[in-house]
Amino acid sequence: MRSIFYLQRNDRNAIIVILMIIAIICSLIIFIGGEDDGSSYGAADSTLTKHPERVDKEHPLYYKVDEEIHEVFAFDPNTADSTDLLRLGLQEWQVRNIYRYRAKGGIYRRPEDFARLYGLTKKQYETLRPYIIIGEDYRPAADYYGQQKDYAYSRQAREEGKTEKGQATGEKGEEKIYSYPQKLKAGEHVSLNSADTTELKKIPGIGSAYSRAIVRYRERLGGYVNANQLLEIEGFPEEALSFMQVEKDKITKLKINKLTMSQLRRHPYLNFYQARDICDYRRLHGPIKSLQQLSLLKTFPPAQIERLEPYVSYE
């Protein structure tokens, strides 16, 4: 048995050499990797400092807070949605405070106003400060027309490819101009079943992500019968519901007696089993004249029937 585990001297020396080589390689990987991380973060910091307006949310950079890495990109605190604010490293309760502030008519007119956000640390604010871009609709008129004429190009200057100072600018030299929609005031509304994404983004708290989600869900449903249906969209801000109005005459209904099982199950309120039971019921009992006929089926509890009723046609 002892001879099985016995290694000759040459074999032992070879194993020791191999272990030493592995240890050296591991040390080099750790050392070089640490240097690369530092240099990449340094390069990122340099880019952010010099050209923060060029960093958008499609190509964000990163910063570290309490050992957590967060994204950083240009944003307007008056229009950014919860998804973007969370990506920037804000806590959920901070995002809710921003939404409440905007729902009450509050406006961030200068980047410095964002520093008043409760719980925002000095380090976070100093990191985010260069990327706070206040839209033209929210800036004080005195700033835009008086003291800071260089804030944006005039339309004529942009067409000519020149700045207001008269300096020619090429494609690389032209700065990015941010334009944000004017937000609705308290008491104003948009039609939930006909508004496009541009109109929806006028609602306080609604940005590009939520406006697209509203339209997509509307198309899948066939229209909204109640603004509270928007809460079925993950993370949707409840404060935005007060700016919605619903036109129920624009609902596209399901022809429950004519659609196939695959067509029925495309509706968000019908799953595979419910669509199958509808088709089986039609086959066995003939056309459905009321959803109450399905109430004896386990797949159609009262709450499900009530939710589906506005979308059903018995033609």
Short mmCIF file of C-alpha atoms in Angstrom, two decimals:
data_model
loop_
_atom_site.label_atom_id
_atom_site.label_comp_id
_atom_site.label_asym_id
_atom_site.label_seq_id
_atom_site.Cartn_x
_atom_site.Cartn_y
_atom_site.Cartn_z
CA MET A 1 0.00 0.00 0.00
CA ARG A 2 2.84 2.39 0.85
CA SER A 3 4.39 1.90 -2.58
CA ILE A 4 1.24 3.13 -4.25
CA PHE A 5 1.59 6.64 -2.74
CA TYR A 6 5.38 6.78 -2.98
CA LEU A 7 6.81 9.32 -5.43
CA GLN A 8 10.33 9.32 -6.70
CA ARG A 9 12.51 12.30 -5.99
CA ASN A 10 12.31 13.59 -9.58
CA ASP A 11 8.51 13.42 -9.45
CA ARG A 12 8.40 15.36 -6.19
CA ASN A 13 10.65 18.07 -7.61
CA ALA A 14 8.48 18.34 -10.73
CA ILE A 15 5.33 18.77 -8.64
CA ILE A 16 6.98 21.49 -6.52
CA VAL A 17 8.04 23.39 -9.66
CA ILE A 18 4.51 23.18 -11.10
CA LEU A 19 2.97 24.48 -7.86
CA MET A 20 5.42 27.40 -7.81
CA ILE A 21 4.55 28.32 -11.42
CA ILE A 22 0.82 28.23 -10.60
CA ALA A 23 1.38 30.48 -7.56
CA ILE A 24 3.35 33.01 -9.66
CA ILE A 25 0.65 33.08 -12.38
CA CYS A 26 -2.12 33.64 -9.80
CA SER A 27 -0.14 36.49 -8.23
CA LEU A 28 0.35 38.16 -11.62
CA ILE A 29 -3.35 37.85 -12.46
CA ILE A 30 -4.38 39.48 -9.18
CA PHE A 31 -1.77 42.24 -9.48
CA ILE A 32 -2.46 43.09 -13.14
CA GLY A 33 -6.22 42.82 -12.68
CA GLY A 34 -6.14 45.32 -9.82
CA GLU A 35 -4.13 47.79 -11.90
CA ASP A 36 -6.53 47.45 -14.84
CA ASP A 37 -9.55 48.13 -12.63
CA GLY A 38 -7.99 51.27 -11.27
CA SER A 39 -6.96 52.54 -14.68
CA SER A 40 -10.37 51.86 -16.20
CA TYR A 41 -12.13 53.68 -13.37
CA GLY A 42 -9.67 56.53 -13.71
CA ALA A 43 -10.32 56.79 -17.43
CA ALA A 44 -14.04 56.73 -16.79
CA ASP A 45 -13.77 59.48 -14.18
CA SER A 46 -11.76 61.59 -16.62
CA THR A 47 -14.36 61.17 -19.35
CA LEU A 48 -17.20 62.00 -16.97
CA THR A 49 -15.54 65.15 -15.73
CA LYS A 50 -14.76 66.52 -19.19
CA HIS A 51 -17.90 65.55 -21.12
CA PRO A 52 -20.75 64.56 -18.77
CA GLU A 53 -23.40 65.60 -21.29
CA ARG A 54 -22.24 62.87 -23.66
CA VAL A 55 -22.99 60.05 -21.22
CA ASP A 56 -26.55 58.84 -21.87
CA LYS A 57 -28.43 55.97 -20.23
CA GLU A 58 -27.88 53.72 -23.24
CA HIS A 59 -24.10 53.87 -22.65
CA PRO A 60 -23.70 54.63 -18.92
CA LEU A 61 -20.55 54.82 -16.85
CA TYR A 62 -20.26 53.61 -13.28
CA TYR A 63 -19.38 54.79 -9.76
CA LYS A 64 -19.09 53.06 -6.39
CA VAL A 65 -21.09 53.85 -3.23
CA ASP A 66 -20.70 51.71 -0.10
CA GLU A 67 -19.04 48.93 -2.10
CA GLU A 68 -21.94 48.88 -4.60
CA ILE A 69 -21.46 49.82 -8.26
CA HIS A 70 -24.09 52.15 -9.76
CA GLU A 71 -24.58 53.60 -13.22
CA VAL A 72 -24.25 57.26 -14.08
CA PHE A 73 -25.69 59.06 -17.10
CA ALA A 74 -27.32 62.36 -18.02
CA PHE A 75 -30.81 62.74 -16.54
CA ASP A 76 -33.45 65.34 -15.73
CA PRO A 77 -34.87 64.89 -12.20
CA ASN A 78 -38.14 66.42 -13.45
CA THR A 79 -38.78 63.64 -15.97
CA ALA A 80 -36.64 60.61 -15.05
CA ASP A 81 -38.74 57.53 -14.28
CA SER A 82 -38.21 55.20 -11.34
CA THR A 83 -36.17 52.72 -13.40
CA ASP A 84 -33.59 55.36 -14.30
CA LEU A 85 -33.46 56.80 -10.77
CA LEU A 86 -32.82 53.37 -9.27
CA ARG A 87 -30.08 52.74 -11.83
CA LEU A 88 -28.42 55.95 -10.63
CA GLY A 89 -28.09 54.46 -7.13
CA LEU A 90 -31.05 56.11 -5.37
CA GLN A 91 -33.05 54.11 -2.84
CA GLU A 92 -36.69 53.19 -3.48
CA TRP A 93 -37.93 55.50 -0.72
CA GLN A 94 -35.91 58.36 -2.25
CA VAL A 95 -37.54 57.70 -5.62
CA ARG A 96 -40.97 57.78 -3.97
CA ASN A 97 -40.11 61.16 -2.42
CA ILE A 98 -39.16 62.51 -5.85
CA TYR A 99 -42.47 61.31 -7.31
CA ARG A 100 -44.46 62.89 -4.47
CA TYR A 101 -42.58 66.16 -4.90
CA ARG A 102 -43.31 66.23 -8.65
CA ALA A 103 -46.96 65.17 -8.19
CA LYS A 104 -47.49 68.19 -5.93
CA GLY A 105 -46.16 70.49 -8.64
CA GLY A 106 -42.59 70.67 -7.41
CA ILE A 107 -39.93 71.46 -10.03
CA TYR A 108 -36.15 71.12 -9.98
CA ARG A 109 -35.12 74.35 -11.69
CA ARG A 110 -31.38 74.08 -11.03
CA PRO A 111 -29.10 71.08 -10.42
CA GLU A 112 -28.50 72.42 -6.91
CA ASP A 113 -32.19 71.86 -6.10
CA PHE A 114 -31.61 68.11 -6.33
CA ALA A 115 -29.23 68.31 -3.36
CA ARG A 116 -32.27 68.88 -1.12
CA LEU A 117 -33.41 65.29 -1.70
CA TYR A 118 -33.69 63.69 1.73
CA GLY A 119 -31.02 61.06 2.34
CA LEU A 120 -28.81 62.06 -0.60
CA THR A 121 -25.20 61.96 0.56
CA LYS A 122 -22.57 64.56 -0.29
CA LYS A 123 -20.60 61.98 -2.30
CA GLN A 124 -23.68 60.93 -4.30
CA TYR A 125 -24.61 64.51 -5.12
CA GLU A 126 -21.08 65.44 -6.18
CA THR A 127 -20.98 62.37 -8.42
CA LEU A 128 -24.38 62.99 -10.02
CA ARG A 129 -24.16 66.79 -10.19
CA PRO A 130 -22.40 67.00 -13.60
CA TYR A 131 -25.07 64.80 -15.21
CA ILE A 132 -28.16 66.65 -13.99
CA ILE A 133 -29.53 68.23 -17.17
CA ILE A 134 -32.53 70.48 -16.51
CA GLY A 135 -34.84 70.61 -19.53
CA GLU A 136 -35.54 73.94 -21.18
CA ASP A 137 -39.17 73.92 -20.00
CA TYR A 138 -38.08 73.87 -16.35
CA ARG A 139 -35.22 76.37 -16.38
CA PRO A 140 -35.83 79.89 -15.04
CA ALA A 141 -36.53 82.28 -17.91
CA ALA A 142 -33.84 84.66 -16.66
CA ASP A 143 -31.22 81.95 -17.05
CA TYR A 144 -32.31 80.93 -20.51
CA TYR A 145 -32.80 84.36 -22.07
CA GLY A 146 -30.42 86.41 -19.97
CA GLN A 147 -27.38 85.14 -18.10
CA GLN A 148 -26.67 81.82 -19.85
CA LYS A 149 -27.06 82.33 -23.57
CA ASP A 150 -24.62 79.52 -24.23
CA TYR A 151 -26.95 76.92 -22.65
CA ALA A 152 -28.23 75.79 -26.06
CA TYR A 153 -27.85 76.56 -29.72
CA SER A 154 -30.45 78.65 -31.45
CA ARG A 155 -32.35 76.79 -34.16
CA GLN A 156 -30.78 78.88 -36.89
CA ALA A 157 -27.29 78.32 -35.50
CA ARG A 158 -27.82 74.57 -35.35
CA GLU A 159 -28.97 74.52 -38.97
CA GLU A 160 -25.89 76.42 -40.00
CA GLY A 161 -23.65 74.20 -37.85
CA LYS A 162 -22.49 77.13 -35.72
CA THR A 163 -22.75 78.06 -32.06
CA GLU A 164 -24.20 81.34 -30.83
CA LYS A 165 -20.64 82.60 -30.49
CA GLY A 166 -20.24 82.26 -34.23
CA GLN A 167 -17.77 79.40 -34.03
CA ALA A 168 -18.17 76.72 -36.68
CA THR A 169 -18.73 73.26 -35.28
CA GLY A 170 -18.47 69.96 -37.07
CA GLU A 171 -20.25 66.76 -36.30
CA LYS A 172 -17.78 65.91 -33.52
CA GLY A 173 -17.83 69.36 -31.97
CA GLU A 174 -21.59 69.74 -31.72
CA GLU A 175 -22.90 69.36 -28.19
CA LYS A 176 -25.90 67.21 -27.34
CA ILE A 177 -29.10 69.21 -26.87
CA TYR A 178 -31.62 67.79 -24.43
CA SER A 179 -35.30 68.55 -24.93
CA TYR A 180 -37.96 67.42 -22.45
CA PRO A 181 -41.76 67.66 -22.78
CA GLN A 182 -43.70 70.15 -20.68
CA LYS A 183 -45.29 68.27 -17.79
CA LEU A 184 -49.00 68.45 -17.01
CA LYS A 185 -50.20 70.56 -14.11
CA ALA A 186 -52.65 69.44 -11.42
CA GLY A 187 -56.14 69.07 -12.92
CA GLU A 188 -54.89 68.38 -16.45
CA HIS A 189 -55.39 64.96 -18.04
CA VAL A 190 -54.49 62.81 -21.03
CA SER A 191 -56.71 60.23 -22.70
CA LEU A 192 -55.34 56.85 -21.72
CA ASN A 193 -56.76 55.02 -24.74
CA SER A 194 -55.63 57.43 -27.45
CA ALA A 195 -52.48 59.18 -26.17
CA ASP A 196 -49.18 58.31 -27.82
CA THR A 197 -45.85 58.04 -26.01
CA THR A 198 -45.08 61.74 -26.49
CA GLU A 199 -48.33 62.78 -24.78
CA LEU A 200 -47.91 60.20 -22.03
CA LYS A 201 -44.45 61.55 -21.18
CA LYS A 202 -46.11 64.85 -20.22
CA ILE A 203 -47.49 63.11 -17.13
CA PRO A 204 -45.32 63.75 -14.04
CA GLY A 205 -43.37 60.62 -13.23
CA ILE A 206 -43.75 59.06 -16.68
CA GLY A 207 -40.65 58.76 -18.86
CA SER A 208 -39.82 56.82 -22.00
CA ALA A 209 -39.88 53.38 -20.36
CA TYR A 210 -43.30 53.74 -18.75
CA SER A 211 -44.87 55.47 -21.76
CA ARG A 212 -43.85 52.55 -23.97
CA ALA A 213 -45.11 50.06 -21.37
CA ILE A 214 -48.49 51.84 -21.22
CA VAL A 215 -48.93 51.66 -24.99
CA ARG A 216 -47.81 48.02 -25.22
CA TYR A 217 -50.17 46.91 -22.45
CA ARG A 218 -53.01 48.92 -24.00
CA GLU A 219 -52.52 47.09 -27.30
CA ARG A 220 -52.53 43.70 -25.57
CA LEU A 221 -55.64 44.48 -23.52
CA GLY A 222 -57.59 46.13 -26.31
CA GLY A 223 -57.77 49.36 -24.32
CA TYR A 224 -58.11 50.40 -20.68
CA VAL A 225 -61.44 50.41 -18.85
CA ASN A 226 -59.95 51.75 -15.62
CA ALA A 227 -56.80 53.75 -14.92
CA ASN A 228 -56.00 51.41 -12.02
CA GLN A 229 -55.14 48.74 -14.59
CA LEU A 230 -51.83 50.58 -14.99
CA LEU A 231 -50.84 49.28 -11.56
CA GLU A 232 -50.60 45.86 -13.22
CA ILE A 233 -47.44 47.21 -14.87
CA GLU A 234 -44.53 46.41 -12.56
CA GLY A 235 -43.40 49.37 -10.48
CA PHE A 236 -45.89 51.82 -12.01
CA PRO A 237 -46.08 55.06 -9.94
CA GLU A 238 -49.53 55.38 -8.38
CA GLU A 239 -49.16 59.17 -8.22
CA ALA A 240 -49.48 59.34 -12.02
CA LEU A 241 -53.03 57.90 -12.09
CA SER A 242 -54.64 61.25 -11.26
CA PHE A 243 -53.54 62.60 -14.66
CA MET A 244 -55.33 59.85 -16.62
CA GLN A 245 -58.84 59.77 -18.03
CA VAL A 246 -60.39 56.70 -19.67
CA GLU A 247 -62.66 56.62 -22.73
CA LYS A 248 -64.42 53.26 -22.51
CA ASP A 249 -65.93 53.54 -25.99
CA LYS A 250 -62.51 52.81 -27.52
CA ILE A 251 -62.26 49.23 -26.25
CA THR A 252 -61.46 46.45 -28.74
CA LYS A 253 -63.48 43.43 -27.61
CA LEU A 254 -62.84 39.70 -27.82
CA LYS A 255 -65.32 37.78 -29.98
CA ILE A 256 -65.46 34.96 -27.49
CA ASN A 257 -67.57 32.68 -29.72
CA LYS A 258 -65.34 33.00 -32.78
CA LEU A 259 -61.71 33.24 -31.69
CA THR A 260 -59.48 30.17 -31.56
CA MET A 261 -57.75 29.01 -28.40
CA SER A 262 -54.41 30.52 -29.48
CA GLN A 263 -56.11 33.85 -30.22
CA LEU A 264 -57.94 33.91 -26.89
CA ARG A 265 -54.85 33.19 -24.81
CA ARG A 266 -53.06 36.25 -26.22
CA HIS A 267 -55.21 38.44 -23.98
CA PRO A 268 -53.48 39.29 -20.66
CA TYR A 269 -56.56 38.21 -18.70
CA LEU A 270 -56.75 34.71 -20.21
CA ASN A 271 -54.26 31.89 -19.72
CA PHE A 272 -53.92 28.60 -21.57
CA TYR A 273 -56.35 26.69 -19.35
CA GLN A 274 -59.05 29.36 -19.47
CA ALA A 275 -58.82 29.64 -23.26
CA ARG A 276 -59.05 25.86 -23.52
CA ASP A 277 -62.13 25.73 -21.25
CA ILE A 278 -63.89 28.40 -23.34
CA CYS A 279 -63.33 26.39 -26.52
CA ASP A 280 -64.46 23.16 -24.83
CA TYR A 281 -67.60 24.85 -23.49
CA ARG A 282 -68.50 26.17 -26.95
CA ARG A 283 -68.00 22.73 -28.45
CA LEU A 284 -70.18 21.01 -25.85
CA HIS A 285 -72.85 23.62 -25.15
CA GLY A 286 -72.90 25.97 -28.12
CA PRO A 287 -72.30 29.74 -28.20
CA ILE A 288 -71.62 31.55 -24.94
CA LYS A 289 -74.19 34.25 -24.15
CA SER A 290 -72.84 35.32 -20.76
CA LEU A 291 -69.63 34.79 -18.83
CA GLN A 292 -71.77 33.61 -15.93
CA GLN A 293 -72.14 30.37 -17.87
CA LEU A 294 -68.46 29.76 -17.09
CA SER A 295 -68.81 30.43 -13.36
CA LEU A 296 -69.09 26.70 -12.57
CA LEU A 297 -65.61 26.11 -13.97
CA LYS A 298 -62.69 26.23 -11.52
CA THR A 299 -60.67 28.35 -13.91
CA PHE A 300 -63.22 31.20 -13.80
CA PRO A 301 -63.68 32.52 -10.24
CA PRO A 302 -65.97 35.58 -9.79
CA ALA A 303 -63.06 38.03 -9.74
CA GLN A 304 -61.77 36.70 -13.06
CA ILE A 305 -65.21 36.96 -14.69
CA GLU A 306 -65.65 40.54 -13.43
CA ARG A 307 -62.25 41.57 -14.78
CA LEU A 308 -62.80 39.98 -18.19
CA GLU A 309 -66.44 41.07 -18.73
CA PRO A 310 -65.72 44.54 -20.26
CA TYR A 311 -63.58 42.93 -22.98
CA VAL A 312 -66.03 40.27 -24.19
CA SER A 313 -68.34 40.38 -27.20
CA TYR A 314 -70.91 37.60 -27.74
CA GLU A 315 -71.35 38.05 -31.49
#
